PDB file of C-alpha atoms and ligand atoms in Angstrom:
ATOM      1  CA  MET M 478     -23.221  68.358 -85.481  1.00  0.00           C
ATOM      2  CA  PRO M 479     -23.783  70.002 -88.828  1.00  0.00           C
ATOM      3  CA  SER M 480     -27.286  69.686 -90.193  1.00  0.00           C
ATOM      4  CA  GLU M 481     -27.623  67.736 -93.390  1.00  0.00           C
ATOM      5  CA  GLY M 482     -27.206  69.264 -96.796  1.00  0.00           C
ATOM      6  CA  TRP M 483     -29.083  68.684 -99.995  1.00  0.00           C
ATOM      7  CA  VAL M 484     -28.485  67.238-103.443  1.00  0.00           C
ATOM      8  CA  VAL M 485     -29.772  69.100-106.489  1.00  0.00           C
ATOM      9  CA  TRP M 486     -29.496  66.822-109.502  1.00  0.00           C
ATOM     10  CA  ILE M 487     -29.582  68.900-112.704  1.00  0.00           C
ATOM     11  CA  GLU M 488     -30.235  66.842-115.850  1.00  0.00           C
ATOM     12  CA  GLY M 489     -30.847  67.570-119.493  1.00  0.00           C
ATOM     13  CA  LEU M 490     -29.524  67.311-123.021  1.00  0.00           C
ATOM     14  CA  PRO M 491     -26.026  68.515-123.898  1.00  0.00           C
ATOM     15  CA  CYS M 492     -26.102  72.337-124.048  1.00  0.00           C
ATOM     16  CA  SER M 493     -29.378  72.559-122.139  1.00  0.00           C
ATOM     17  CA  GLY M 494     -27.581  74.772-119.584  1.00  0.00           C
ATOM     18  CA  LYS M 495     -26.712  72.417-116.713  1.00  0.00           C
ATOM     19  CA  THR M 496     -23.241  73.789-116.023  1.00  0.00           C
ATOM     20  CA  THR M 497     -24.485  77.348-116.358  1.00  0.00           C
ATOM     21  CA  LEU M 498     -27.290  76.789-113.843  1.00  0.00           C
ATOM     22  CA  ALA M 499     -24.975  75.098-111.340  1.00  0.00           C
ATOM     23  CA  ARG M 500     -22.439  77.918-111.648  1.00  0.00           C
ATOM     24  CA  THR M 501     -25.136  80.585-111.335  1.00  0.00           C
ATOM     25  CA  ALA M 502     -27.058  79.040-108.453  1.00  0.00           C
ATOM     26  CA  GLY M 503     -23.939  77.950-106.541  1.00  0.00           C
ATOM     27  CA  PRO M 504     -22.748  81.391-105.404  1.00  0.00           C
ATOM     28  CA  ARG M 505     -26.313  82.356-104.478  1.00  0.00           C
ATOM     29  CA  LEU M 506     -26.617  79.332-102.237  1.00  0.00           C
ATOM     30  CA  SER M 507     -23.229  80.119-100.726  1.00  0.00           C
ATOM     31  CA  ALA M 508     -24.455  83.617 -99.955  1.00  0.00           C
ATOM     32  CA  LEU M 509     -27.186  82.014 -97.825  1.00  0.00           C
ATOM     33  CA  GLY M 510     -24.490  80.514 -95.656  1.00  0.00           C
ATOM     34  CA  ARG M 511     -24.341  77.005 -97.019  1.00  0.00           C
ATOM     35  CA  PRO M 512     -21.241  75.134 -98.096  1.00  0.00           C
ATOM     36  CA  VAL M 513     -21.716  74.368-101.777  1.00  0.00           C
ATOM     37  CA  GLU M 514     -19.975  71.956-104.128  1.00  0.00           C
ATOM     38  CA  VAL M 515     -20.592  71.498-107.834  1.00  0.00           C
ATOM     39  CA  LEU M 516     -20.104  68.050-109.340  1.00  0.00           C
ATOM     40  CA  ASP M 517     -20.076  68.789-113.038  1.00  0.00           C
ATOM     41  CA  GLY M 518     -20.414  65.847-115.403  1.00  0.00           C
ATOM     42  CA  ASP M 519     -17.598  66.734-117.728  1.00  0.00           C
ATOM     43  CA  GLU M 520     -15.122  67.395-114.943  1.00  0.00           C
ATOM     44  CA  VAL M 521     -15.919  64.519-112.609  1.00  0.00           C
ATOM     45  CA  ARG M 522     -16.067  61.979-115.409  1.00  0.00           C
ATOM     46  CA  LYS M 523     -12.352  62.453-116.097  1.00  0.00           C
ATOM     47  CA  LEU M 524     -11.563  61.938-112.419  1.00  0.00           C
ATOM     48  CA  PHE M 525     -14.080  59.333-111.285  1.00  0.00           C
ATOM     49  CA  SER M 526     -14.591  57.255-114.398  1.00  0.00           C
ATOM     50  CA  PRO M 527     -11.748  57.662-116.913  1.00  0.00           C
ATOM     51  CA  GLU M 528     -12.081  54.014-117.892  1.00  0.00           C
ATOM     52  CA  LEU M 529     -15.787  54.269-118.694  1.00  0.00           C
ATOM     53  CA  GLY M 530     -17.379  55.025-122.050  1.00  0.00           C
ATOM     54  CA  PHE M 531     -20.855  56.192-122.957  1.00  0.00           C
ATOM     55  CA  SER M 532     -22.787  52.954-123.189  1.00  0.00           C
ATOM     56  CA  ARG M 533     -25.921  52.760-121.107  1.00  0.00           C
ATOM     57  CA  LYS M 534     -24.163  50.526-118.593  1.00  0.00           C
ATOM     58  CA  ASP M 535     -21.163  52.820-118.272  1.00  0.00           C
ATOM     59  CA  ARG M 536     -23.319  55.914-117.886  1.00  0.00           C
ATOM     60  CA  GLU M 537     -25.296  54.194-115.154  1.00  0.00           C
ATOM     61  CA  THR M 538     -22.118  53.138-113.372  1.00  0.00           C
ATOM     62  CA  HIS M 539     -20.763  56.671-113.541  1.00  0.00           C
ATOM     63  CA  ALA M 540     -24.021  58.147-112.207  1.00  0.00           C
ATOM     64  CA  ARG M 541     -23.892  55.689-109.293  1.00  0.00           C
ATOM     65  CA  ARG M 542     -20.398  56.861-108.359  1.00  0.00           C
ATOM     66  CA  VAL M 543     -21.427  60.504-108.495  1.00  0.00           C
ATOM     67  CA  SER M 544     -24.570  59.932-106.435  1.00  0.00           C
ATOM     68  CA  TYR M 545     -22.555  58.129-103.774  1.00  0.00           C
ATOM     69  CA  VAL M 546     -20.151  61.039-103.408  1.00  0.00           C
ATOM     70  CA  ALA M 547     -23.026  63.541-103.473  1.00  0.00           C
ATOM     71  CA  ARG M 548     -24.671  61.694-100.613  1.00  0.00           C
ATOM     72  CA  MET M 549     -21.463  61.708 -98.577  1.00  0.00           C
ATOM     73  CA  LEU M 550     -21.065  65.446 -99.031  1.00  0.00           C
ATOM     74  CA  ALA M 551     -24.727  66.160 -98.259  1.00  0.00           C
ATOM     75  CA  ARG M 552     -24.465  64.183 -95.038  1.00  0.00           C
ATOM     76  CA  HIS M 553     -21.979  66.766 -93.845  1.00  0.00           C
ATOM     77  CA  GLY M 554     -24.116  69.777 -94.590  1.00  0.00           C
ATOM     78  CA  VAL M 555     -23.005  70.484 -98.138  1.00  0.00           C
ATOM     79  CA  TYR M 556     -25.433  71.621-100.810  1.00  0.00           C
ATOM     80  CA  VAL M 557     -24.325  69.579-103.796  1.00  0.00           C
ATOM     81  CA  LEU M 558     -25.192  70.722-107.296  1.00  0.00           C
ATOM     82  CA  VAL M 559     -24.786  67.825-109.716  1.00  0.00           C
ATOM     83  CA  ALA M 560     -24.792  68.800-113.394  1.00  0.00           C
ATOM     84  CA  MET M 561     -24.980  65.648-115.502  1.00  0.00           C
ATOM     85  CA  ILE M 562     -26.930  64.691-118.632  1.00  0.00           C
ATOM     86  CA  THR M 563     -28.308  61.585-116.856  1.00  0.00           C
ATOM     87  CA  PRO M 564     -30.191  60.319-119.908  1.00  0.00           C
ATOM     88  CA  TYR M 565     -31.688  57.225-118.291  1.00  0.00           C
ATOM     89  CA  GLU M 566     -34.533  57.136-115.787  1.00  0.00           C
ATOM     90  CA  THR M 567     -32.945  54.180-114.021  1.00  0.00           C
ATOM     91  CA  SER M 568     -29.964  56.378-113.099  1.00  0.00           C
ATOM     92  CA  ARG M 569     -32.181  59.159-111.793  1.00  0.00           C
ATOM     93  CA  GLN M 570     -34.147  56.758-109.641  1.00  0.00           C
ATOM     94  CA  ALA M 571     -30.958  55.135-108.404  1.00  0.00           C
ATOM     95  CA  ALA M 572     -29.517  58.537-107.470  1.00  0.00           C
ATOM     96  CA  ARG M 573     -32.712  59.437-105.626  1.00  0.00           C
ATOM     97  CA  SER M 574     -32.712  56.216-103.657  1.00  0.00           C
ATOM     98  CA  THR M 575     -29.005  56.577-102.849  1.00  0.00           C
ATOM     99  CA  VAL M 576     -29.407  60.123-101.553  1.00  0.00           C
ATOM    100  CA  GLY M 577     -32.802  59.825 -99.853  1.00  0.00           C
ATOM    101  CA  ASP M 578     -35.261  62.603 -99.065  1.00  0.00           C
ATOM    102  CA  ARG M 579     -32.980  65.571 -99.399  1.00  0.00           C
ATOM    103  CA  PHE M 580     -32.881  65.326-103.165  1.00  0.00           C
ATOM    104  CA  THR M 581     -34.263  67.620-105.832  1.00  0.00           C
ATOM    105  CA  GLU M 582     -34.294  66.568-109.454  1.00  0.00           C
ATOM    106  CA  VAL M 583     -34.222  69.466-111.900  1.00  0.00           C
ATOM    107  CA  TRP M 584     -34.901  68.799-115.560  1.00  0.00           C
ATOM    108  CA  LEU M 585     -33.687  71.462-117.952  1.00  0.00           C
ATOM    109  CA  ARG M 586     -36.279  70.913-120.630  1.00  0.00           C
ATOM    110  CA  CYS M 587     -34.807  72.766-123.560  1.00  0.00           C
ATOM    111  CA  PRO M 588     -35.878  71.865-127.118  1.00  0.00           C
ATOM    112  CA  ILE M 589     -33.192  69.892-128.908  1.00  0.00           C
ATOM    113  CA  GLU M 590     -33.188  72.421-131.756  1.00  0.00           C
ATOM    114  CA  VAL M 591     -32.145  75.117-129.288  1.00  0.00           C
ATOM    115  CA  CYS M 592     -29.470  72.867-127.752  1.00  0.00           C
ATOM    116  CA  ARG M 593     -28.218  72.067-131.234  1.00  0.00           C
ATOM    117  CA  SER M 594     -28.042  75.737-132.174  1.00  0.00           C
ATOM    118  CA  ARG M 595     -25.975  76.453-129.029  1.00  0.00           C
ATOM    119  CA  ASP M 596     -23.648  73.470-129.550  1.00  0.00           C
ATOM    120  CA  THR M 597     -20.802  74.976-127.540  1.00  0.00           C
ATOM    121  CA  LYS M 598     -18.784  71.763-127.673  1.00  0.00           C
ATOM    122  CA  GLY M 599     -19.523  70.735-131.245  1.00  0.00           C
ATOM    123  CA  LEU M 600     -21.245  67.534-130.114  1.00  0.00           C
ATOM    124  CA  TYR M 601     -24.330  67.958-132.285  1.00  0.00           C
ATOM    125  CA  ARG M 602     -22.225  68.689-135.351  1.00  0.00           C
ATOM    126  CA  ARG M 603     -20.695  65.223-135.209  1.00  0.00           C
ATOM    127  CA  PRO M 604     -22.401  62.796-137.566  1.00  0.00           C
ATOM    128  CA  ALA M 605     -24.250  60.023-135.753  1.00  0.00           C
ATOM    129  CA  GLY M 606     -22.044  57.003-135.226  1.00  0.00           C
ATOM    130  CA  THR M 607     -18.769  58.937-135.180  1.00  0.00           C
ATOM    131  CA  ALA M 608     -16.085  56.811-133.545  1.00  0.00           C
ATOM    132  CA  GLY M 609     -15.551  57.523-129.865  1.00  0.00           C
ATOM    133  CA  ALA M 610     -18.191  58.812-127.495  1.00  0.00           C
ATOM    134  CA  ARG M 611     -21.850  58.113-128.100  1.00  0.00           C
ATOM    135  CA  VAL M 612     -23.581  61.461-127.868  1.00  0.00           C
ATOM    136  CA  THR M 613     -26.952  61.917-126.167  1.00  0.00           C
ATOM    137  CA  GLY M 614     -29.315  63.602-128.604  1.00  0.00           C
ATOM    138  CA  VAL M 615     -27.291  62.323-131.596  1.00  0.00           C
ATOM    139  CA  ASP M 616     -26.559  58.623-131.118  1.00  0.00           C
ATOM    140  CA  ASP M 617     -28.448  57.899-127.921  1.00  0.00           C
ATOM    141  CA  PRO M 618     -31.808  58.861-126.417  1.00  0.00           C
ATOM    142  CA  PHE M 619     -32.580  61.213-123.565  1.00  0.00           C
ATOM    143  CA  GLU M 620     -35.446  59.549-121.745  1.00  0.00           C
ATOM    144  CA  GLU M 621     -38.079  61.980-120.585  1.00  0.00           C
ATOM    145  CA  PRO M 622     -37.758  62.355-116.797  1.00  0.00           C
ATOM    146  CA  LEU M 623     -40.729  60.860-114.971  1.00  0.00           C
ATOM    147  CA  ALA M 624     -40.469  62.506-111.566  1.00  0.00           C
ATOM    148  CA  PRO M 625     -38.516  65.783-111.589  1.00  0.00           C
ATOM    149  CA  GLU M 626     -39.429  68.167-108.767  1.00  0.00           C
ATOM    150  CA  LEU M 627     -38.628  71.111-110.975  1.00  0.00           C
ATOM    151  CA  VAL M 628     -38.767  71.607-114.743  1.00  0.00           C
ATOM    152  CA  LEU M 629     -37.070  74.676-116.190  1.00  0.00           C
ATOM    153  CA  ASP M 630     -37.035  75.720-119.835  1.00  0.00           C
ATOM    154  CA  THR M 631     -33.716  77.377-120.604  1.00  0.00           C
ATOM    155  CA  SER M 632     -34.952  78.381-124.051  1.00  0.00           C
ATOM    156  CA  VAL M 633     -37.383  80.697-122.237  1.00  0.00           C
ATOM    157  CA  ASP M 634     -35.742  81.661-118.946  1.00  0.00           C
ATOM    158  CA  PRO M 635     -32.243  83.108-118.804  1.00  0.00           C
ATOM    159  CA  ALA M 636     -29.795  81.486-116.384  1.00  0.00           C
ATOM    160  CA  THR M 637     -30.392  84.053-113.645  1.00  0.00           C
ATOM    161  CA  VAL M 638     -34.148  83.391-113.709  1.00  0.00           C
ATOM    162  CA  CYS M 639     -33.563  79.620-113.658  1.00  0.00           C
ATOM    163  CA  ALA M 640     -31.303  80.061-110.623  1.00  0.00           C
ATOM    164  CA  GLU M 641     -33.945  82.179-108.879  1.00  0.00           C
ATOM    165  CA  LYS M 642     -36.588  79.537-109.535  1.00  0.00           C
ATOM    166  CA  LEU M 643     -34.333  76.832-108.143  1.00  0.00           C
ATOM    167  CA  LEU M 644     -33.611  78.812-104.978  1.00  0.00           C
ATOM    168  CA  ALA M 645     -37.290  79.602-104.566  1.00  0.00           C
ATOM    169  CA  TYR M 646     -38.080  75.902-104.856  1.00  0.00           C
ATOM    170  CA  LEU M 647     -35.509  75.017-102.206  1.00  0.00           C
ATOM    171  CA  ALA M 648     -36.737  77.780 -99.919  1.00  0.00           C
ATOM    172  CA  GLY M 649     -40.277  76.452-100.338  1.00  0.00           C
ATOM    173  CA  HIS M 650     -39.087  73.234 -98.782  1.00  0.00           C
ATOM    174  CA  ALA M 651     -37.851  75.155 -95.819  1.00  0.00           C
ATOM    175  CA  THR M 652     -39.161  72.812 -93.179  1.00  0.00           C
ATOM    176  CA  GLN M 653     -36.495  70.435 -94.321  1.00  0.00           C
ATOM    177  CA  SER M 654     -34.033  73.160 -95.163  1.00  0.00           C
ATOM    178  CA  PRO M 655     -33.517  75.360 -92.103  1.00  0.00           C
ATOM    179  CA  VAL M 656     -30.844  77.653 -93.417  1.00  0.00           C
ATOM    180  CA  LEU M 657     -32.820  78.512 -96.538  1.00  0.00           C
ATOM    181  CA  ALA M 658     -35.868  79.180 -94.396  1.00  0.00           C
ATOM    182  CA  LYS M 659     -34.609  82.503 -93.118  1.00  0.00           C
TER     183      LYS M 659
HETATM  184  N1  LIG Z 486     -30.898  79.708-119.376  1.00  0.00           N
HETATM  185  C1  LIG Z 486     -30.154  79.928-120.466  1.00  0.00           C
HETATM  186  N2  LIG Z 486     -30.573  80.802-121.415  1.00  0.00           N
HETATM  187  C2  LIG Z 486     -29.826  81.012-122.518  1.00  0.00           C
HETATM  188  N3  LIG Z 486     -28.649  80.403-122.797  1.00  0.00           N
HETATM  189  C3  LIG Z 486     -28.191  79.540-121.891  1.00  0.00           C
HETATM  190  C4  LIG Z 486     -28.916  79.256-120.686  1.00  0.00           C
HETATM  191  N4  LIG Z 486     -28.207  78.346-119.985  1.00  0.00           N
HETATM  192  C5  LIG Z 486     -27.103  78.072-120.724  1.00  0.00           C
HETATM  193  N5  LIG Z 486     -27.083  78.795-121.866  1.00  0.00           N
HETATM  194  C6  LIG Z 486     -26.041  78.762-122.899  1.00  0.00           C
HETATM  195  O1  LIG Z 486     -26.080  77.465-123.489  1.00  0.00           O
HETATM  196  C7  LIG Z 486     -24.760  77.021-123.777  1.00  0.00           C
HETATM  197  C8  LIG Z 486     -24.558  75.663-123.101  1.00  0.00           C
HETATM  198  O2  LIG Z 486     -24.634  75.828-121.699  1.00  0.00           O
HETATM  199  P1  LIG Z 486     -23.978  74.777-120.706  1.00  0.00           P
HETATM  200  O3  LIG Z 486     -24.277  75.261-119.334  1.00  0.00           O
HETATM  201  O4  LIG Z 486     -22.545  74.561-121.056  1.00  0.00           O
HETATM  202  O5  LIG Z 486     -24.822  73.459-121.051  1.00  0.00           O
HETATM  203  P2  LIG Z 486     -24.618  71.961-120.530  1.00  0.00           P
HETATM  204  O6  LIG Z 486     -23.754  72.000-119.303  1.00  0.00           O
HETATM  205  O7  LIG Z 486     -25.999  71.480-120.277  1.00  0.00           O
HETATM  206  O8  LIG Z 486     -23.992  71.222-121.671  1.00  0.00           O
HETATM  207  C9  LIG Z 486     -23.820  78.097-123.270  1.00  0.00           C
HETATM  208  O9  LIG Z 486     -23.436  78.911-124.354  1.00  0.00           O
HETATM  209  C10 LIG Z 486     -24.661  78.882-122.284  1.00  0.00           C
HETATM  210  O10 LIG Z 486     -24.268  80.224-122.203  1.00  0.00           O
HETATM  211 MG1  LIG Z 487     -21.912  71.080-118.912  1.00  0.00          MG
END
């Protein structure tokens, strides 16, 4: 029987560096001998929830779908890196209770001014209230996370350092994470 995996739930404002952290940490986890999957918000939304918008209710529904799949993968030994804005605390708590103990919430706490200056997708340039998607940080709030295990500031630490800190955190929980314990 494979031992269980782990879910790392990476949350933060648009352009806080979620995708970058998942893509940087992923190969490092793989190198430790773990199967790794990345569930990236932008990608999975098109596949899992094409009918959903960006209202609070729709975002919560989408997060529930992602957490369910993450749990299924983790049950079979996969280290799942979820990269999703997850602006509402209710969604984070729901994900945690869906997944159970083997769950690490990582908040990329990057000042909104820095996120806005990165603006790789032009989201912050859109005037508030533009038709279509409601944008977190423009139209909608990002609620401050209440119980993240790890807080990383991507305006201070480059992606490689953030990835190292994440792996060090996971290794520090080695009693529950045998492969990372080596
Ligand atoms: N730790 C970091 N330090 C500096 N720049 C970063 C860091 N992480 C991400 N970036 C840059 O910020 C921009 C947005 O990153 P991205 O990972 O796409 O954010 P998100 O997935 O949260 O929207 C990219 O140009 C990326 O290179
Ligand atoms: Mg992204």
